[in-house]
Short mmCIF file of C-alpha atoms in Angstrom, two decimals:
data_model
loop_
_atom_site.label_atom_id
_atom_site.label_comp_id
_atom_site.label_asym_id
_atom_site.label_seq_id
_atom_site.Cartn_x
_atom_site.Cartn_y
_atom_site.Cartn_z
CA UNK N 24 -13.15 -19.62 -63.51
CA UNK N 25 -14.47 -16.60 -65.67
CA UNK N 26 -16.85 -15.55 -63.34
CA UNK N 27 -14.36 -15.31 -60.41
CA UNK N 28 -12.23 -13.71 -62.34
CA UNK N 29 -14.88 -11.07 -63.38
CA UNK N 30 -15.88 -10.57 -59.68
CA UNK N 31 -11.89 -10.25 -58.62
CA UNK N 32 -11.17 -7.47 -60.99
CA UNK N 33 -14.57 -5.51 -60.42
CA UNK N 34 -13.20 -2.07 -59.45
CA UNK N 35 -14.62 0.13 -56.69
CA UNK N 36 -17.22 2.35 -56.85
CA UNK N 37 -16.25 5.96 -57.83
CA UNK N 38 -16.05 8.66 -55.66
CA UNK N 39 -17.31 7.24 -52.30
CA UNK N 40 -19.04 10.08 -50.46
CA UNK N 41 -16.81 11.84 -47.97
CA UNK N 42 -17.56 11.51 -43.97
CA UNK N 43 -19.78 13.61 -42.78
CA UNK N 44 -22.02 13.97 -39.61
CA UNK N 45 -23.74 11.50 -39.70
CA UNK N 46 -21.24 9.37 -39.86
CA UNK N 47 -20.14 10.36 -36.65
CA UNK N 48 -23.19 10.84 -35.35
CA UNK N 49 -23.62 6.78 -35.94
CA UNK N 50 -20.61 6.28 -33.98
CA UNK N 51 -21.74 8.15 -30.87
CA UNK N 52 -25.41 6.15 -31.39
CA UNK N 53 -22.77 2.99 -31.19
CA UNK N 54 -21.11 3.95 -28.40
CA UNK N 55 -24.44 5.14 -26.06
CA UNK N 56 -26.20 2.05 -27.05
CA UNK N 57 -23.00 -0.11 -25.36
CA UNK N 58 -23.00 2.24 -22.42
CA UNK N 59 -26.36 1.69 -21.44
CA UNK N 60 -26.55 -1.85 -21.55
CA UNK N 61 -22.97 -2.36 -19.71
CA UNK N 62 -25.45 -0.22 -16.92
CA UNK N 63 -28.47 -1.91 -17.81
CA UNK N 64 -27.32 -5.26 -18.22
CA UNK N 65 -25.74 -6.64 -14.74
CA UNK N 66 -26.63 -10.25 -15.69
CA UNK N 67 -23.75 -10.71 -18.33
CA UNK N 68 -20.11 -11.24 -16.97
CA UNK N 69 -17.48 -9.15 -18.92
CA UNK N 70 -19.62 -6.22 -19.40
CA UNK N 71 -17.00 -3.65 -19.25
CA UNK N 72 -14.80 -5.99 -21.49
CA UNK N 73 -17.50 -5.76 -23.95
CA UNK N 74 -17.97 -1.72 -23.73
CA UNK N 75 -14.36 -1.10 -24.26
CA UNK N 76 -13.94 -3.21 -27.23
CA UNK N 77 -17.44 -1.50 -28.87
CA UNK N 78 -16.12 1.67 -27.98
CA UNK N 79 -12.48 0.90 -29.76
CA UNK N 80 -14.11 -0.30 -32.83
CA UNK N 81 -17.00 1.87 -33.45
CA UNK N 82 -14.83 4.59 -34.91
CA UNK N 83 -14.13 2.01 -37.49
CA UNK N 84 -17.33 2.87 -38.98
CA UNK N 85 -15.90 6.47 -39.72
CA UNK N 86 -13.43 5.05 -42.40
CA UNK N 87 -16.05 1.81 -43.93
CA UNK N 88 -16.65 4.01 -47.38
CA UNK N 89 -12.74 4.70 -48.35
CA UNK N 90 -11.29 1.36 -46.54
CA UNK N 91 -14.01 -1.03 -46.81
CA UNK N 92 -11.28 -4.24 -45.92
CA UNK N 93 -9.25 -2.71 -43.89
CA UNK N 94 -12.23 -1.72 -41.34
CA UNK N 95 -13.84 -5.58 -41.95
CA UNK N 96 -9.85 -7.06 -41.32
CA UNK N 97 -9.67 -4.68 -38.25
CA UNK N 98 -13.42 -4.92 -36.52
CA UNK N 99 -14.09 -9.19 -37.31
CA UNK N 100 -10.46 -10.17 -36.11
CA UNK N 101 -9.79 -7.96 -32.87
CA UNK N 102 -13.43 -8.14 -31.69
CA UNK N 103 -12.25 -12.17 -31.53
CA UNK N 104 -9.60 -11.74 -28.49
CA UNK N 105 -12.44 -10.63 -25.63
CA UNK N 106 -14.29 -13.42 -26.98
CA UNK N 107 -11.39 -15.77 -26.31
CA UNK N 108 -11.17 -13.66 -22.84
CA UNK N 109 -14.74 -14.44 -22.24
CA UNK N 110 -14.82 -17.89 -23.22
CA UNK N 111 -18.36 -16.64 -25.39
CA UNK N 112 -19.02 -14.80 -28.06
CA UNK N 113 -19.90 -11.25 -27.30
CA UNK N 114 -23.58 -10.63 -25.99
CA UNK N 115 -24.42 -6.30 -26.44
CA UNK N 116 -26.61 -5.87 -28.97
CA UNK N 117 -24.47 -2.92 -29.98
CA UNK N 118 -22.22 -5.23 -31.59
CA UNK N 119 -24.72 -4.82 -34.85
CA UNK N 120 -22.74 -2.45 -35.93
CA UNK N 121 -19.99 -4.67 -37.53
CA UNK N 122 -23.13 -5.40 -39.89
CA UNK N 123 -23.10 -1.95 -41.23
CA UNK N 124 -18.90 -2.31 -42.01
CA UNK N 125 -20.27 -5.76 -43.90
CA UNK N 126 -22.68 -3.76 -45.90
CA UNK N 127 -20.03 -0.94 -47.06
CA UNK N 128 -17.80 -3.69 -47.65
CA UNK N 129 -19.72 -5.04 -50.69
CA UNK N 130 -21.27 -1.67 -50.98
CA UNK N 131 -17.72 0.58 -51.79
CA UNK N 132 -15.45 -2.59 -51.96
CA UNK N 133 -13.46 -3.62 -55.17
CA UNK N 134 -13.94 -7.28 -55.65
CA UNK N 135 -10.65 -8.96 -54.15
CA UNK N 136 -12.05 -6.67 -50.89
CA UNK N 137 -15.27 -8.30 -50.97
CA UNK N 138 -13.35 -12.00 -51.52
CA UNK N 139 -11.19 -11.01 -48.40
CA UNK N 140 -13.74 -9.33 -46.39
CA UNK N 141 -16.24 -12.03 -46.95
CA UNK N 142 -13.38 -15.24 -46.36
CA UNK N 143 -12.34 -13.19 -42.94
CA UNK N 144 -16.02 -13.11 -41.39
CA UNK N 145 -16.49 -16.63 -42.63
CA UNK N 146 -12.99 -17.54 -41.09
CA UNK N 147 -14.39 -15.91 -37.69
CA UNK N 148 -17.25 -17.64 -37.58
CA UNK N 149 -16.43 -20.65 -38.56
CA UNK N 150 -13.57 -19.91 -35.62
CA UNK N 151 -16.33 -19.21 -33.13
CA UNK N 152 -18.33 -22.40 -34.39
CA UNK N 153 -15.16 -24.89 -33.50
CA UNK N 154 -14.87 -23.30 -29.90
CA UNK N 155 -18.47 -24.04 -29.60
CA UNK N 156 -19.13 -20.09 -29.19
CA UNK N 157 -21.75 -20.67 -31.66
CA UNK N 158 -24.46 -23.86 -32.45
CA UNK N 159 -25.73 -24.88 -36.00
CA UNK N 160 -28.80 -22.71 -35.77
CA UNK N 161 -26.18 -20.03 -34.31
CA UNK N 162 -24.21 -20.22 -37.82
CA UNK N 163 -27.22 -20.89 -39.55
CA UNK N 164 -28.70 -17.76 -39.20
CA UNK N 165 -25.65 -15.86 -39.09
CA UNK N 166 -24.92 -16.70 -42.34
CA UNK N 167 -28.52 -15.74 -43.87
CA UNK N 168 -28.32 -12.70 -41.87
CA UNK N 169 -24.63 -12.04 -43.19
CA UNK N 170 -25.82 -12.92 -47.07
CA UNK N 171 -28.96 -10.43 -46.60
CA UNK N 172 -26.16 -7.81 -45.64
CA UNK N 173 -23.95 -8.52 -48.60
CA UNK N 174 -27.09 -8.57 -51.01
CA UNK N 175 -28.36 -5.01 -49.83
CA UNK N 176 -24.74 -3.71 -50.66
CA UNK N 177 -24.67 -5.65 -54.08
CA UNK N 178 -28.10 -4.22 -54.83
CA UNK N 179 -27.33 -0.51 -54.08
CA UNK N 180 -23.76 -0.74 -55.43
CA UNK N 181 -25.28 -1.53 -59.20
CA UNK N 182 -28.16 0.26 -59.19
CA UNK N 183 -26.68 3.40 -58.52
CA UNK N 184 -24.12 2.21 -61.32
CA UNK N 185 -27.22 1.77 -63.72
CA UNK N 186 -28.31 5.23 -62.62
CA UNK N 187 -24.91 7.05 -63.14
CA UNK N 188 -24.32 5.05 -66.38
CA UNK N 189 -27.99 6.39 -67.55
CA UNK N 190 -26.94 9.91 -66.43
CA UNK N 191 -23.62 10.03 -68.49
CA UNK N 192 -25.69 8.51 -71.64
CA UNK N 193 -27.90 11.41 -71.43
CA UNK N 194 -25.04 14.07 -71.18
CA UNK N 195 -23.31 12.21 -74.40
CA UNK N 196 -26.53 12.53 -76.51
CA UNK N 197 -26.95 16.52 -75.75
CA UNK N 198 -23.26 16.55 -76.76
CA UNK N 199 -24.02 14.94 -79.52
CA UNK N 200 -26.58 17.01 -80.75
CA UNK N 201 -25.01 20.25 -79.97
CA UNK N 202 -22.27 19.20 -81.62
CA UNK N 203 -24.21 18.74 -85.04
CA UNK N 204 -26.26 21.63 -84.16
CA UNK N 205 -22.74 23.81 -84.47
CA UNK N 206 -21.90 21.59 -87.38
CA UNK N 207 -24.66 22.65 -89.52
CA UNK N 208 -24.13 26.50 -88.33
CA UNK N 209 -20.52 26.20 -89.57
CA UNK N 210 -21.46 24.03 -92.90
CA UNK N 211 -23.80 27.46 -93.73
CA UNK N 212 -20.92 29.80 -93.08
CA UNK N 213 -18.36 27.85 -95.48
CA UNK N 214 -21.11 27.36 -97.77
CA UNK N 215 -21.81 31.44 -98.12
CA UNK N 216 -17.68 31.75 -98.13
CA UNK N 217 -17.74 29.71 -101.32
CA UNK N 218 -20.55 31.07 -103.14
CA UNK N 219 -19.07 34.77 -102.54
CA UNK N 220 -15.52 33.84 -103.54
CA UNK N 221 -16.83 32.65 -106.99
CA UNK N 222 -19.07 35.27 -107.86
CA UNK N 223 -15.88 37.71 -106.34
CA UNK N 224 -13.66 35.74 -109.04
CA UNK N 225 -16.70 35.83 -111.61
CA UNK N 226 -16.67 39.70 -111.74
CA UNK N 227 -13.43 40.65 -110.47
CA UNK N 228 -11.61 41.48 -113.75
CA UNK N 229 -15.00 43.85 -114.87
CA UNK N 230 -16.39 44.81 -111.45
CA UNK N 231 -13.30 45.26 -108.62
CA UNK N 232 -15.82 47.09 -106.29
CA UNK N 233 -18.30 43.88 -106.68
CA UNK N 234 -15.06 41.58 -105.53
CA UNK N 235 -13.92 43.95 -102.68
CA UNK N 236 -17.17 43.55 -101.47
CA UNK N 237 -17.41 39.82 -101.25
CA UNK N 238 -14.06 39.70 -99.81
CA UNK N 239 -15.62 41.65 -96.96
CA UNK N 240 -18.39 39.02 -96.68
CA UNK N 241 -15.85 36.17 -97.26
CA UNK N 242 -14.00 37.76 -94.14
CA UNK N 243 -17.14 38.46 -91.63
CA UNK N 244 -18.72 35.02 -92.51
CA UNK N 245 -15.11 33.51 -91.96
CA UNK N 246 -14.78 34.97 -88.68
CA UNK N 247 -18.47 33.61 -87.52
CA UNK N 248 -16.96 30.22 -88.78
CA UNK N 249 -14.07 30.45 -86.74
CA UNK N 250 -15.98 31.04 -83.43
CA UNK N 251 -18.10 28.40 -84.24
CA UNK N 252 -15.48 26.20 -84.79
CA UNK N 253 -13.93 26.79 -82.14
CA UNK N 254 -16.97 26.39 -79.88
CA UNK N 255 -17.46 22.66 -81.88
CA UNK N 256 -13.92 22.02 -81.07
CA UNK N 257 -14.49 22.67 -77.34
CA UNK N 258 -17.61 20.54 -77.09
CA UNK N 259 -16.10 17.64 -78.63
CA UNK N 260 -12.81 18.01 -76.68
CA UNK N 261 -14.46 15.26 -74.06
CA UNK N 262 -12.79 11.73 -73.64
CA UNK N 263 -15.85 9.83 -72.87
CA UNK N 264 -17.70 11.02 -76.26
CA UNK N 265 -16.94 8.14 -78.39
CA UNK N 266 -18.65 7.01 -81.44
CA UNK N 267 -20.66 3.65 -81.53
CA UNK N 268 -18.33 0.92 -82.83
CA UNK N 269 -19.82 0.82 -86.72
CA UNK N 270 -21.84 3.91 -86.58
CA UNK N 271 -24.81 3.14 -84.35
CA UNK N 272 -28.34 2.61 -84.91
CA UNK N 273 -30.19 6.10 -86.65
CA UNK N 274 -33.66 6.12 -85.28
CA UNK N 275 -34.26 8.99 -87.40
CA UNK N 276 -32.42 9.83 -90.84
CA UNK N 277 -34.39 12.82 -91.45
CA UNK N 278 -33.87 14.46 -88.25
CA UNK N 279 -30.50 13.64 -88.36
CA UNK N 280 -29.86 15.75 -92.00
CA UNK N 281 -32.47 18.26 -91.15
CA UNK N 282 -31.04 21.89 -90.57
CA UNK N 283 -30.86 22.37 -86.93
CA UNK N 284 -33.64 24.78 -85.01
CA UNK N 285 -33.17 28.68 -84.25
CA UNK N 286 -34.37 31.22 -82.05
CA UNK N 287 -37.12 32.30 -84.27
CA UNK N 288 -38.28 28.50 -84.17
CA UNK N 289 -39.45 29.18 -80.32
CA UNK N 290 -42.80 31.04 -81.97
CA UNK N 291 -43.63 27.94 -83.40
CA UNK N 292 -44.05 26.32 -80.10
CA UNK N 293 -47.33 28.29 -79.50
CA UNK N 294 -50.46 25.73 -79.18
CA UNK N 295 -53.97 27.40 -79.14
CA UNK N 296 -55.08 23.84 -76.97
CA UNK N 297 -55.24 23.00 -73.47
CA UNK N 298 -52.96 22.87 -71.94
CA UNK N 299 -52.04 26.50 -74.22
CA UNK N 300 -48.82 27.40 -75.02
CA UNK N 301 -48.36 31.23 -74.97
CA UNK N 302 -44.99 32.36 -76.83
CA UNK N 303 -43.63 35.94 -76.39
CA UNK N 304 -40.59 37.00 -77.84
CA UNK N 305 -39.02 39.88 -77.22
CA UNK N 306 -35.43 41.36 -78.84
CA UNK N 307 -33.99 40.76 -82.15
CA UNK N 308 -33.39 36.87 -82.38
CA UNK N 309 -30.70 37.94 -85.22
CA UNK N 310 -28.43 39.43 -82.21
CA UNK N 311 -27.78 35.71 -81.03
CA UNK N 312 -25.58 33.15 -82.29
CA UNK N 313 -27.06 30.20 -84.17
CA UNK N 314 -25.55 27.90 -82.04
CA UNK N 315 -27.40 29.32 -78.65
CA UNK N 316 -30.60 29.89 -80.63
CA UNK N 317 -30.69 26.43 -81.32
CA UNK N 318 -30.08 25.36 -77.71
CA UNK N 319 -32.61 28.24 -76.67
CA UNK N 320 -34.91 26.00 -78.75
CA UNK N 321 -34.44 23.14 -77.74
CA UNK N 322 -34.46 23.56 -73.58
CA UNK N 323 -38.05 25.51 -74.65
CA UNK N 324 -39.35 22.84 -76.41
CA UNK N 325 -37.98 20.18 -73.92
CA UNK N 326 -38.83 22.38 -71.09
CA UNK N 327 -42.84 22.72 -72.79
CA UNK N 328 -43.02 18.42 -73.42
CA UNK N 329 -41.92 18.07 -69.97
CA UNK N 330 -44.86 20.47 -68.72
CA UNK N 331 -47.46 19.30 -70.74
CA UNK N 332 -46.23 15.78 -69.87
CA UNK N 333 -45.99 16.03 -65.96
CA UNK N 334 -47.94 19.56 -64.66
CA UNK N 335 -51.14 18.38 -63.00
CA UNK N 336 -53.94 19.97 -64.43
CA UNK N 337 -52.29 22.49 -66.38
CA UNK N 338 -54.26 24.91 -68.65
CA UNK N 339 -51.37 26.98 -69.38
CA UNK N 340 -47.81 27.34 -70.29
CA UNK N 341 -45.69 30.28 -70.57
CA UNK N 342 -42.56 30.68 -72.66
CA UNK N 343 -40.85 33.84 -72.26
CA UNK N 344 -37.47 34.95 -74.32
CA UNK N 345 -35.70 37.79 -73.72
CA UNK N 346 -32.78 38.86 -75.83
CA UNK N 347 -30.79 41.60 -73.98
CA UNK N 348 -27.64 43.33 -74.67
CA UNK N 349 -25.26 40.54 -73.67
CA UNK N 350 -27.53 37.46 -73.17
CA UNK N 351 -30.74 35.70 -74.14
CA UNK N 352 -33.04 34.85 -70.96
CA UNK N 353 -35.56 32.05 -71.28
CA UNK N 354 -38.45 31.57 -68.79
CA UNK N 355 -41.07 28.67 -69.33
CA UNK N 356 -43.75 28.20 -66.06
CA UNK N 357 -47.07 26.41 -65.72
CA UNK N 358 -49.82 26.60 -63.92
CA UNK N 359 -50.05 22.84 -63.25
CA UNK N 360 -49.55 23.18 -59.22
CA UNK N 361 -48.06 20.58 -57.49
CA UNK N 362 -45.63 18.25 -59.26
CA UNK N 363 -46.69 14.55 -59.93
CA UNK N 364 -43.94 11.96 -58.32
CA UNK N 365 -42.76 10.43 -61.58
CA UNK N 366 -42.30 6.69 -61.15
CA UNK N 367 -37.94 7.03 -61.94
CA UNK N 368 -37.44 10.73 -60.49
CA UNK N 369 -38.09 11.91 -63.77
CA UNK N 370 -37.91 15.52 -65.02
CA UNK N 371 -39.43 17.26 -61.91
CA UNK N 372 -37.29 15.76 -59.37
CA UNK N 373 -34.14 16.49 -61.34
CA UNK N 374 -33.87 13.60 -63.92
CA UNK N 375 -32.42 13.37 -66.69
CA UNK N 376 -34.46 15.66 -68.96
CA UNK N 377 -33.17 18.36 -66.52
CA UNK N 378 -29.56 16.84 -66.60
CA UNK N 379 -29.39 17.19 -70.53
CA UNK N 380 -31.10 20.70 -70.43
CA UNK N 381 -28.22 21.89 -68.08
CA UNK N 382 -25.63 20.23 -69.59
CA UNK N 383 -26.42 22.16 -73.14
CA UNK N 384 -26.26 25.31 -71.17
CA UNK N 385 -23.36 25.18 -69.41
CA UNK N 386 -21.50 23.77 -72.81
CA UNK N 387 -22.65 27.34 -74.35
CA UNK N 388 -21.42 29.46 -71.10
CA UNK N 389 -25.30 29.60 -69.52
CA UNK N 390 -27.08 28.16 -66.34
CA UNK N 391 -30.60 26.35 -66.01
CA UNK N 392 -32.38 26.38 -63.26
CA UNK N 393 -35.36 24.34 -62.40
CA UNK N 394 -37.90 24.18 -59.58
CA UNK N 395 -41.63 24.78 -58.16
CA UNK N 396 -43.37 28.48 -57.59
CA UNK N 397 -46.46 30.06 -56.73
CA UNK N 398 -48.19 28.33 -59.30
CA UNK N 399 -46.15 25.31 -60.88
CA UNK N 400 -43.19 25.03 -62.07
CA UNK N 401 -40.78 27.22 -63.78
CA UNK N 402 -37.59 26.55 -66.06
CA UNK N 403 -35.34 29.50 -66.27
CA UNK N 404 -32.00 29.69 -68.62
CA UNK N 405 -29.56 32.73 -69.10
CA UNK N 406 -27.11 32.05 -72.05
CA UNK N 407 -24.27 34.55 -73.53
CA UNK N 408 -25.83 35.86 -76.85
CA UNK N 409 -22.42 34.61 -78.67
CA UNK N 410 -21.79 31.49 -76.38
CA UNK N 411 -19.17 30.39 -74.10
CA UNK N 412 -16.22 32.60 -73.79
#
């Protein structure tokens, strides 16, 4: 009783795909197919019967992805009066189509539509069955074809769940680490608040031009905290990023408490072996923010695993940074050619390495782009030098 429960109250897909041409370039396909056998085919009686009832119903397929039932209900039931007019079940070959309205129906369906869709086909061919329209081996094969149909749906429908689910699990961990990247920029800006207003208090009453002047560092490095507060806040202002019901596994407790990565880190990224890594810095990397150093850093260093992991035959990888007036550019290429087809999409074909990558930049007010040139491939990344507005 669980389990049909469970299938009742699965919910429908998200955001079906809108129509578009194809879908009604499917529908013309449809439509010609019946035309030229109600010419081709003189032999079967009720010929035009049959055109005009594929040519009423094909449009059907236009609405399959947002009423998945209703198009099932509409196409299974009225396609039964010619056959009650004909005294046979209908003959075109055209008539496949209702197949495809099967498919989205387990494909885009909720479950009580697939329930209803899949007790009104049975219901019409069971129908068809009793007015001996159909034999055993008629049904027979019906229903294998019918259950091959509902399976390809099923399949698709969850594995492009899996896939979105994997997608959004990516995007939640690059939250997550942003967010404790900011969190150890502001921890270092209360910290130097505190130290200064002690030794401001320490020497105030003998020294009131020592104090004055840690109240002025009290105020700048409160004012860096702020913004980078504020930036925290806006990351973390996300519904779906929810901690793990009693605090989730830590892989790693030293990366976790380790102090979080910086522009300057980038330098470090230089390998003298094949394939090389050739670092060039240019600008002051005390211009930018900590918080889009860091996330400088880390698309480079993400950006430089990924080459070294997929570039075929690399020798060499280039990471350029470029700190300007009001941003800090980052360009990493190879020389590795041609992509290799990763066997799950994968970073080159815009996986989730890429997903994560963009999804830091955009949190921080940048874009990320990703694709093949001349030579390889080539990861490019423009960020505000104080982060997102």
């Amino acid at each position: 009783m669980s389990a049909i429960r469970s299938v009742w109250d699965e919910p429908r897909p998200a955001d079906p795909p809108v129509r578009v041409w194809r879908d009604w370039v499917l529908v013309a396909v449809v439509v010609a197919g019946a035309m030229i056998e109600a010419v081709a085919r003189s032999d079967v009686q009720g010929r035009w019967l049959e055109l005009a009832t594929v040519v009423v119903l094909a449009p059907t397929l236009l609405w399959r992805r947002t009423h998945p039932l209703a198009t099932v209900v509409v196409a299974f039931v009225a396609s039964t009066v010619p056959a009650l007019v004909l005294g046979r079940d209908l003959a075109f070959a055209s008539n496949v189509f209702m197949l495809v309205l099967a498919y989205a129906l387990f494909r885009w369906g909720s479950g009580r539509a697939m329930v209803l869709g899949t007790a009104v086909v049975l219901a019409k061919m069971g129908a068809n069955a009793a007015l001996g329209f159909l034999t055993l081996a008629d049904v027979g094969i019906g229903c294998l074809i019918l259950g091959s149909t509902f399976a390809l749906g099923l399949a698709l429908r969850y594995r492009s769940g899996a896939r979105r689910r994997e997608r959004e699990q990516v995007v939640l961990l690059e939250r997550e680490r942003l967010a404790r990247d900011l969190h150890d920029v502001v921890g270092h800006h209360i910290s130097a608040v505190a130290v200064r207003a002690q030794a401001g208090l320490a020497v105030s009453q003998t020294d009131p031009g020592a104090a004055a002047d840690s109240l002025r560092v009290i105020e700048e490095q409160a004012s860096l905290a702020l913004a980078e507060m504020r930036m925290l806040v806006r990351v973390l202002r996300s519904d779906e990023l929810r901690p793990a019901e009693g605090g989730g596994d830590r892989a790693d407790e030293a990366d976790e408490l380790a102090p979080g990565p910086t522009l300057a880190d980038v330098e470090r990224l230089a390998d003298p072996t094949t394939p090389r890594v050739e670092v060039d810095l240019e600008g002051d990397p005390a211009r930018v923010s900590a918080a889009v150093g860091g996330a400088v850093q880390r698309i480079a260093q993400e950006s430089v695993t990924n080459a070294r992991r997929h570039a075929r035959g690399a020798t060499r990888i280039t990471v350029r940074v470029t700190v300007g007036e009001t941003s800090v550019r980052l360009r990493v290429s190879d020389d590795g050619g041609a992509p290799v087809p990763p066997s799950h999409g994968g970073y080159r074909h815009g996986g989730y390495g890429l997903a994560g990558m963009r999804e830091r930049a955009a949190l921080l007010g940048g874009t990320l782009d990703a694709g093949p040139d001349a030579a390889g491939w080539t990861v490019e990344a423009v960020l505000p030098i104080s982060g997102a507005a």
